[in-house]
Amino acid sequence: MQWSRRELLKAGIVGGASIFLPPTLGLADSLIQRKIPSTGESLPVIGIGTARRYEAVTTETERAPLREVMRQFKETGGRVIDTAPSYGTAETVVGDLVAEIKIRESLFIATKLGARGRDVGIAQLEQSFKRLRTPMIDLIAVHNLQDTQTQLGTLRQWKQAGRIRYIGITTSFERQHTEFEQTMRAEALDFIQVDYALDNRKAGQRILPLAADRGMGVMINLPFGRGRLFTAVQGKSLPPWASEFDCASWAQFFLKFIVSHPAVTCALPGTAKVEYLVDNLGAARGRLPDAAMRRRMESFIDGL
Ligand SMILES: NC(=O)c1ccc[n+]([C@@H]2O[C@H](COP(=O)([O-])OP(=O)(O)OC[C@H]3O[C@@H](n4cnc5c(N)ncnc54)[C@H](OP(=O)(O)O)[C@@H]3O)[C@@H](O)[C@H]2O)c1
């Protein structure tokens, strides 16, 4: 199915002469950006993950802080929001809030496809479009390598039809890394999404360099190891040398390590509080650690 310019305009997806031109960015210029290899479109290096904290949201009291996170994310120039059909209420909450505060055009919405069989996959895609309340989703990735060949086939057709801009695959399990790598070698993909953190650097050995070789954008999930890194440094002060790369908090320490990897396009910290949003977006500003400093950060965390 092809989307008409009128439908896309109505949904606020396009405003200019070309349907898939990236939206005009205002304040986003102040956040560090990376180019998506397959198109050259730029994205800020820090996005938002919606697993867990967006999954069981049923009341206005629960929604209110998330609305404020989205509003300030957009105002600060943030763009990438990652969600999934399997994250309970997350897609619905994102879709409702984005529509309500009218920020669809400035965002890059990424969701996933986790289904077995072509028809089940298509039904899930239709559900994601309905929940996210948009005729176009920026990125859909096969979730955790479920029925990869079949689902990638559908995603390619939908990309061709203009409903999806980018396609990819995700994992957050080390046991899937070998199959993940094989899929990266065999398929043409715009993006991969993988687990990588200062204390979980396995993807840095082969997967991230392979993504660079294959011209694939990289999104990083579990950048704090679901909070594990904060527990590791509990009660400890930042080392004084963290100021050499403009790092003011532990969250920025962990995120700057990730986004200073040359293959990484953006990191997706789970963010449901404005206080965390402001902190995490700080990792997309100022200097980033160089290769020597990254080794120092690794030794520091390994020595805890
Ligand atoms: N296979 C896949 O495709 C896959 C798998 C897993 C995750 N993901 C994606 O990756 C995203 C990130 O994973 P995640 O959310 O599970 O884990 P995470 O980002 O590694 O960690 C999130 C935790 O960090 C805390 N946090 C966030 N910002 C903070 C800050 N500035 N200071 C202190 N604590 C902070 C949060 O605290 P609170 O608990 O207090 O909010 C939350 O517990 C997910 O949301 C999802 O979008 C994808």
PDB file of C-alpha atoms in Angstrom, residues 9-233:
ATOM      1  CA  LEU A   9       0.795  15.784   5.318  1.00  0.00           C
ATOM      2  CA  LYS A  10      -2.369  15.317   7.356  1.00  0.00           C
ATOM      3  CA  ALA A  11      -0.463  13.222   9.879  1.00  0.00           C
ATOM      4  CA  GLY A  12       2.253  15.871  10.064  1.00  0.00           C
ATOM      5  CA  ILE A  13       4.891  13.512   8.661  1.00  0.00           C
ATOM      6  CA  VAL A  14       5.979  15.775   5.802  1.00  0.00           C
ATOM      7  CA  GLY A  15       5.871  19.464   5.264  1.00  0.00           C
ATOM      8  CA  GLY A  16       8.249  20.111   2.421  1.00  0.00           C
ATOM      9  CA  ALA A  17       8.834  19.206  -1.187  1.00  0.00           C
ATOM     10  CA  SER A  18      10.012  15.648  -0.718  1.00  0.00           C
ATOM     11  CA  ILE A  19       8.165  12.958   1.212  1.00  0.00           C
ATOM     12  CA  PHE A  20      11.109  11.461   3.038  1.00  0.00           C
ATOM     13  CA  LEU A  21      13.260  14.488   3.686  1.00  0.00           C
ATOM     14  CA  PRO A  22      14.283  14.523   7.352  1.00  0.00           C
ATOM     15  CA  PRO A  23      12.253  17.047   9.313  1.00  0.00           C
ATOM     16  CA  THR A  24      13.749  20.465   9.929  1.00  0.00           C
ATOM     17  CA  LEU A  25      15.627  20.439  13.186  1.00  0.00           C
ATOM     18  CA  GLY A  26      15.813  23.368  15.542  1.00  0.00           C
ATOM     19  CA  LEU A  27      17.448  22.846  18.897  1.00  0.00           C
ATOM     20  CA  ALA A  28      18.507  19.359  17.796  1.00  0.00           C
ATOM     21  CA  ASP A  29      21.626  20.969  16.383  1.00  0.00           C
ATOM     22  CA  SER A  30      22.950  21.381  19.917  1.00  0.00           C
ATOM     23  CA  LEU A  31      22.877  17.615  20.550  1.00  0.00           C
ATOM     24  CA  ILE A  32      25.663  15.518  19.005  1.00  0.00           C
ATOM     25  CA  GLN A  33      24.334  13.853  15.862  1.00  0.00           C
ATOM     26  CA  ARG A  34      25.311  10.758  13.847  1.00  0.00           C
ATOM     27  CA  LYS A  35      24.448   9.907  10.289  1.00  0.00           C
ATOM     28  CA  ILE A  36      22.398   6.838   9.372  1.00  0.00           C
ATOM     29  CA  PRO A  37      24.738   5.061   6.918  1.00  0.00           C
ATOM     30  CA  SER A  38      22.060   4.037   4.406  1.00  0.00           C
ATOM     31  CA  THR A  39      20.717   7.570   3.839  1.00  0.00           C
ATOM     32  CA  GLY A  40      22.958  10.148   5.530  1.00  0.00           C
ATOM     33  CA  GLU A  41      20.037  11.396   7.665  1.00  0.00           C
ATOM     34  CA  SER A  42      21.257  12.620  11.081  1.00  0.00           C
ATOM     35  CA  LEU A  43      19.982  11.510  14.483  1.00  0.00           C
ATOM     36  CA  PRO A  44      20.902  12.705  17.989  1.00  0.00           C
ATOM     37  CA  VAL A  45      23.088  10.110  19.744  1.00  0.00           C
ATOM     38  CA  ILE A  46      20.724   9.746  22.727  1.00  0.00           C
ATOM     39  CA  GLY A  47      17.149   8.495  22.407  1.00  0.00           C
ATOM     40  CA  ILE A  48      14.546   7.064  24.800  1.00  0.00           C
ATOM     41  CA  GLY A  49      13.729   3.424  25.527  1.00  0.00           C
ATOM     42  CA  THR A  50      10.194   2.558  26.643  1.00  0.00           C
ATOM     43  CA  ALA A  51      10.550  -0.981  28.032  1.00  0.00           C
ATOM     44  CA  ARG A  52       9.231  -1.580  31.542  1.00  0.00           C
ATOM     45  CA  ARG A  53       8.318   1.943  32.739  1.00  0.00           C
ATOM     46  CA  TYR A  54       5.847   2.483  29.875  1.00  0.00           C
ATOM     47  CA  GLU A  55       4.482  -1.053  29.960  1.00  0.00           C
ATOM     48  CA  ALA A  56       1.724  -0.869  32.563  1.00  0.00           C
ATOM     49  CA  VAL A  57       0.447   2.686  32.322  1.00  0.00           C
ATOM     50  CA  THR A  58      -3.295   2.910  32.870  1.00  0.00           C
ATOM     51  CA  THR A  59      -3.994   6.084  34.843  1.00  0.00           C
ATOM     52  CA  GLU A  60      -3.485   9.788  34.156  1.00  0.00           C
ATOM     53  CA  THR A  61      -1.197   9.960  37.213  1.00  0.00           C
ATOM     54  CA  GLU A  62       1.043   7.377  35.549  1.00  0.00           C
ATOM     55  CA  ARG A  63       0.882   9.103  32.148  1.00  0.00           C
ATOM     56  CA  ALA A  64       1.615  12.652  33.330  1.00  0.00           C
ATOM     57  CA  PRO A  65       5.376  12.257  33.920  1.00  0.00           C
ATOM     58  CA  LEU A  66       5.755  10.451  30.581  1.00  0.00           C
ATOM     59  CA  ARG A  67       3.960  13.315  28.785  1.00  0.00           C
ATOM     60  CA  GLU A  68       6.456  15.728  30.350  1.00  0.00           C
ATOM     61  CA  VAL A  69       9.382  13.499  29.330  1.00  0.00           C
ATOM     62  CA  MET A  70       8.152  13.508  25.689  1.00  0.00           C
ATOM     63  CA  ARG A  71       7.484  17.240  25.681  1.00  0.00           C
ATOM     64  CA  GLN A  72      10.918  18.120  27.032  1.00  0.00           C
ATOM     65  CA  PHE A  73      12.607  15.496  24.857  1.00  0.00           C
ATOM     66  CA  LYS A  74      11.233  17.202  21.754  1.00  0.00           C
ATOM     67  CA  GLU A  75      11.992  20.701  23.071  1.00  0.00           C
ATOM     68  CA  THR A  76      15.606  19.751  23.702  1.00  0.00           C
ATOM     69  CA  GLY A  77      15.968  18.347  20.203  1.00  0.00           C
ATOM     70  CA  GLY A  78      15.578  14.638  21.016  1.00  0.00           C
ATOM     71  CA  ARG A  79      14.140  12.468  18.230  1.00  0.00           C
ATOM     72  CA  VAL A  80      14.516   8.702  18.681  1.00  0.00           C
ATOM     73  CA  ILE A  81      11.908   6.815  20.712  1.00  0.00           C
ATOM     74  CA  ASP A  82      12.201   3.029  20.815  1.00  0.00           C
ATOM     75  CA  THR A  83       9.234   0.845  21.658  1.00  0.00           C
ATOM     76  CA  ALA A  84       7.789  -2.599  20.813  1.00  0.00           C
ATOM     77  CA  PRO A  85       4.418  -4.335  20.525  1.00  0.00           C
ATOM     78  CA  SER A  86       5.463  -6.668  23.336  1.00  0.00           C
ATOM     79  CA  TYR A  87       5.993  -3.780  25.807  1.00  0.00           C
ATOM     80  CA  GLY A  88       2.452  -3.838  27.227  1.00  0.00           C
ATOM     81  CA  THR A  89       0.941  -0.350  26.993  1.00  0.00           C
ATOM     82  CA  ALA A  90       4.137   1.309  25.653  1.00  0.00           C
ATOM     83  CA  GLU A  91       3.182   1.708  21.964  1.00  0.00           C
ATOM     84  CA  THR A  92      -0.268   3.016  22.927  1.00  0.00           C
ATOM     85  CA  VAL A  93       1.134   5.469  25.462  1.00  0.00           C
ATOM     86  CA  VAL A  94       3.728   6.768  22.997  1.00  0.00           C
ATOM     87  CA  GLY A  95       1.147   7.064  20.198  1.00  0.00           C
ATOM     88  CA  ASP A  96      -1.388   8.869  22.400  1.00  0.00           C
ATOM     89  CA  LEU A  97       1.099  11.315  23.914  1.00  0.00           C
ATOM     90  CA  VAL A  98       2.817  12.106  20.616  1.00  0.00           C
ATOM     91  CA  ALA A  99      -0.563  12.809  19.004  1.00  0.00           C
ATOM     92  CA  GLU A 100      -1.754  14.810  21.988  1.00  0.00           C
ATOM     93  CA  ILE A 101       1.267  17.114  22.143  1.00  0.00           C
ATOM     94  CA  LYS A 102       1.587  17.103  18.332  1.00  0.00           C
ATOM     95  CA  ILE A 103       5.232  16.203  17.994  1.00  0.00           C
ATOM     96  CA  ARG A 104       5.104  13.355  15.453  1.00  0.00           C
ATOM     97  CA  GLU A 105       6.891  15.282  12.722  1.00  0.00           C
ATOM     98  CA  SER A 106      10.047  15.886  14.745  1.00  0.00           C
ATOM     99  CA  LEU A 107      10.383  12.335  16.071  1.00  0.00           C
ATOM    100  CA  PHE A 108      12.031   9.185  14.786  1.00  0.00           C
ATOM    101  CA  ILE A 109       9.798   6.365  16.029  1.00  0.00           C
ATOM    102  CA  ALA A 110      11.277   2.884  16.159  1.00  0.00           C
ATOM    103  CA  THR A 111       9.264  -0.206  16.984  1.00  0.00           C
ATOM    104  CA  LYS A 112       9.684  -3.943  16.462  1.00  0.00           C
ATOM    105  CA  LEU A 113       8.055  -6.952  14.894  1.00  0.00           C
ATOM    106  CA  GLY A 114       8.063 -10.078  17.034  1.00  0.00           C
ATOM    107  CA  ALA A 115       5.830 -12.736  15.504  1.00  0.00           C
ATOM    108  CA  ARG A 116       5.841 -16.181  13.864  1.00  0.00           C
ATOM    109  CA  GLY A 117       4.252 -16.501  10.442  1.00  0.00           C
ATOM    110  CA  ARG A 118       3.488 -13.959   7.733  1.00  0.00           C
ATOM    111  CA  ASP A 119      -0.140 -13.253   8.614  1.00  0.00           C
ATOM    112  CA  VAL A 120       0.493 -12.973  12.345  1.00  0.00           C
ATOM    113  CA  GLY A 121       3.341 -10.558  11.545  1.00  0.00           C
ATOM    114  CA  ILE A 122       1.130  -8.418   9.303  1.00  0.00           C
ATOM    115  CA  ALA A 123      -1.597  -8.274  11.955  1.00  0.00           C
ATOM    116  CA  GLN A 124       0.985  -7.131  14.484  1.00  0.00           C
ATOM    117  CA  LEU A 125       2.286  -4.438  12.120  1.00  0.00           C
ATOM    118  CA  GLU A 126      -1.227  -3.100  11.568  1.00  0.00           C
ATOM    119  CA  GLN A 127      -1.709  -3.028  15.327  1.00  0.00           C
ATOM    120  CA  SER A 128       1.531  -1.026  15.788  1.00  0.00           C
ATOM    121  CA  PHE A 129       0.428   1.579  13.225  1.00  0.00           C
ATOM    122  CA  LYS A 130      -2.925   1.875  14.982  1.00  0.00           C
ATOM    123  CA  ARG A 131      -1.413   2.155  18.452  1.00  0.00           C
ATOM    124  CA  LEU A 132       1.259   4.611  17.356  1.00  0.00           C
ATOM    125  CA  ARG A 133      -1.401   6.617  15.473  1.00  0.00           C
ATOM    126  CA  THR A 134       0.737   7.303  12.426  1.00  0.00           C
ATOM    127  CA  PRO A 135       0.672   6.301   8.737  1.00  0.00           C
ATOM    128  CA  MET A 136       4.482   6.006   8.697  1.00  0.00           C
ATOM    129  CA  ILE A 137       6.875   4.403  11.194  1.00  0.00           C
ATOM    130  CA  ASP A 138      10.512   5.393  10.871  1.00  0.00           C
ATOM    131  CA  LEU A 139      12.089   2.060  11.810  1.00  0.00           C
ATOM    132  CA  ILE A 140      10.712  -1.430  12.371  1.00  0.00           C
ATOM    133  CA  ALA A 141      13.136  -4.166  13.366  1.00  0.00           C
ATOM    134  CA  VAL A 142      12.627  -7.898  13.742  1.00  0.00           C
ATOM    135  CA  HIS A 143      12.554  -8.412  17.524  1.00  0.00           C
ATOM    136  CA  ASN A 144      15.069 -10.896  18.905  1.00  0.00           C
ATOM    137  CA  LEU A 145      15.449 -12.724  15.560  1.00  0.00           C
ATOM    138  CA  GLN A 146      11.931 -14.207  15.665  1.00  0.00           C
ATOM    139  CA  ASP A 147      11.083 -15.769  12.284  1.00  0.00           C
ATOM    140  CA  THR A 148      13.615 -13.403  10.726  1.00  0.00           C
ATOM    141  CA  GLN A 149      13.374 -14.366   7.038  1.00  0.00           C
ATOM    142  CA  THR A 150       9.583 -14.190   6.853  1.00  0.00           C
ATOM    143  CA  GLN A 151       9.287 -10.959   8.825  1.00  0.00           C
ATOM    144  CA  LEU A 152      12.107  -9.209   6.949  1.00  0.00           C
ATOM    145  CA  GLY A 153      10.295 -10.105   3.713  1.00  0.00           C
ATOM    146  CA  THR A 154       7.164  -8.304   4.921  1.00  0.00           C
ATOM    147  CA  LEU A 155       9.137  -5.342   6.266  1.00  0.00           C
ATOM    148  CA  ARG A 156      10.839  -4.906   2.878  1.00  0.00           C
ATOM    149  CA  GLN A 157       7.458  -4.838   1.128  1.00  0.00           C
ATOM    150  CA  TRP A 158       6.120  -2.252   3.566  1.00  0.00           C
ATOM    151  CA  LYS A 159       9.256  -0.162   3.178  1.00  0.00           C
ATOM    152  CA  GLN A 160       8.780  -0.303  -0.584  1.00  0.00           C
ATOM    153  CA  ALA A 161       5.200   0.872  -0.095  1.00  0.00           C
ATOM    154  CA  GLY A 162       6.369   3.872   1.939  1.00  0.00           C
ATOM    155  CA  ARG A 163       4.897   2.868   5.300  1.00  0.00           C
ATOM    156  CA  ILE A 164       8.297   2.202   6.909  1.00  0.00           C
ATOM    157  CA  ARG A 165      11.474   4.206   6.286  1.00  0.00           C
ATOM    158  CA  TYR A 166      14.095   1.842   7.711  1.00  0.00           C
ATOM    159  CA  ILE A 167      14.250  -1.857   8.631  1.00  0.00           C
ATOM    160  CA  GLY A 168      16.500  -3.866  10.916  1.00  0.00           C
ATOM    161  CA  ILE A 169      16.957  -6.581  13.529  1.00  0.00           C
ATOM    162  CA  THR A 170      17.401  -6.523  17.316  1.00  0.00           C
ATOM    163  CA  THR A 171      18.704  -8.680  20.116  1.00  0.00           C
ATOM    164  CA  SER A 172      19.668  -8.210  23.742  1.00  0.00           C
ATOM    165  CA  PHE A 173      20.870 -11.764  24.332  1.00  0.00           C
ATOM    166  CA  GLU A 174      24.474 -12.835  24.039  1.00  0.00           C
ATOM    167  CA  ARG A 175      23.334 -16.356  23.093  1.00  0.00           C
ATOM    168  CA  GLN A 176      21.866 -14.858  19.882  1.00  0.00           C
ATOM    169  CA  HIS A 177      24.992 -12.934  18.878  1.00  0.00           C
ATOM    170  CA  THR A 178      26.295 -15.625  16.476  1.00  0.00           C
ATOM    171  CA  GLU A 179      22.986 -15.890  14.607  1.00  0.00           C
ATOM    172  CA  PHE A 180      22.707 -12.105  14.722  1.00  0.00           C
ATOM    173  CA  GLU A 181      26.090 -11.759  13.067  1.00  0.00           C
ATOM    174  CA  GLN A 182      25.159 -14.324  10.396  1.00  0.00           C
ATOM    175  CA  THR A 183      21.974 -12.374   9.635  1.00  0.00           C
ATOM    176  CA  MET A 184      23.956  -9.136   9.379  1.00  0.00           C
ATOM    177  CA  ARG A 185      26.249 -10.784   6.818  1.00  0.00           C
ATOM    178  CA  ALA A 186      23.379 -12.219   4.782  1.00  0.00           C
ATOM    179  CA  GLU A 187      20.828  -9.380   4.744  1.00  0.00           C
ATOM    180  CA  ALA A 188      20.776  -5.745   3.656  1.00  0.00           C
ATOM    181  CA  LEU A 189      19.628  -3.862   6.772  1.00  0.00           C
ATOM    182  CA  ASP A 190      19.440  -0.164   7.644  1.00  0.00           C
ATOM    183  CA  PHE A 191      19.846  -0.753  11.392  1.00  0.00           C
ATOM    184  CA  ILE A 192      20.785  -3.248  14.021  1.00  0.00           C
ATOM    185  CA  GLN A 193      19.916  -2.882  17.710  1.00  0.00           C
ATOM    186  CA  VAL A 194      22.060  -4.738  20.234  1.00  0.00           C
ATOM    187  CA  ASP A 195      22.991  -4.788  23.938  1.00  0.00           C
ATOM    188  CA  TYR A 196      26.226  -2.984  24.763  1.00  0.00           C
ATOM    189  CA  ALA A 197      27.320  -1.291  27.995  1.00  0.00           C
ATOM    190  CA  LEU A 198      30.503  -0.374  29.820  1.00  0.00           C
ATOM    191  CA  ASP A 199      30.334  -3.687  31.724  1.00  0.00           C
ATOM    192  CA  ASN A 200      28.917  -5.701  28.778  1.00  0.00           C
ATOM    193  CA  ARG A 201      31.248  -5.056  25.855  1.00  0.00           C
ATOM    194  CA  LYS A 202      30.882  -8.266  23.851  1.00  0.00           C
ATOM    195  CA  ALA A 203      29.054  -6.620  20.957  1.00  0.00           C
ATOM    196  CA  GLY A 204      32.065  -4.318  20.580  1.00  0.00           C
ATOM    197  CA  GLN A 205      34.272  -7.223  19.513  1.00  0.00           C
ATOM    198  CA  ARG A 206      32.569  -8.285  16.282  1.00  0.00           C
ATOM    199  CA  ILE A 207      29.027  -6.956  15.913  1.00  0.00           C
ATOM    200  CA  LEU A 208      29.759  -3.221  16.047  1.00  0.00           C
ATOM    201  CA  PRO A 209      32.736  -3.398  13.634  1.00  0.00           C
ATOM    202  CA  LEU A 210      30.657  -5.590  11.308  1.00  0.00           C
ATOM    203  CA  ALA A 211      27.839  -3.011  11.344  1.00  0.00           C
ATOM    204  CA  ALA A 212      30.343  -0.336  10.323  1.00  0.00           C
ATOM    205  CA  ASP A 213      31.675  -2.567   7.513  1.00  0.00           C
ATOM    206  CA  ARG A 214      28.178  -3.381   6.281  1.00  0.00           C
ATOM    207  CA  GLY A 215      26.961   0.253   6.431  1.00  0.00           C
ATOM    208  CA  MET A 216      24.319  -0.401   9.107  1.00  0.00           C
ATOM    209  CA  GLY A 217      23.180   2.092  11.720  1.00  0.00           C
ATOM    210  CA  VAL A 218      23.485   0.895  15.336  1.00  0.00           C
ATOM    211  CA  MET A 219      21.082   1.450  18.205  1.00  0.00           C
ATOM    212  CA  ILE A 220      22.198   0.306  21.651  1.00  0.00           C
ATOM    213  CA  ASN A 221      19.757  -1.252  24.104  1.00  0.00           C
ATOM    214  CA  LEU A 222      20.332  -1.867  27.826  1.00  0.00           C
ATOM    215  CA  PRO A 223      22.985   0.916  27.971  1.00  0.00           C
ATOM    216  CA  PHE A 224      22.903   0.758  31.801  1.00  0.00           C
ATOM    217  CA  GLY A 225      22.448  -3.029  31.899  1.00  0.00           C
ATOM    218  CA  ARG A 226      18.911  -2.325  33.244  1.00  0.00           C
ATOM    219  CA  GLY A 227      20.407  -0.256  36.062  1.00  0.00           C
ATOM    220  CA  ARG A 228      23.143  -2.806  36.914  1.00  0.00           C
ATOM    221  CA  LEU A 229      25.868  -0.198  36.273  1.00  0.00           C
ATOM    222  CA  PHE A 230      24.359   2.233  38.783  1.00  0.00           C
ATOM    223  CA  THR A 231      24.453  -0.492  41.431  1.00  0.00           C
ATOM    224  CA  ALA A 232      28.135  -1.153  40.596  1.00  0.00           C
ATOM    225  CA  VAL A 233      29.122   2.472  41.322  1.00  0.00           C
TER     226      VAL A 233
END
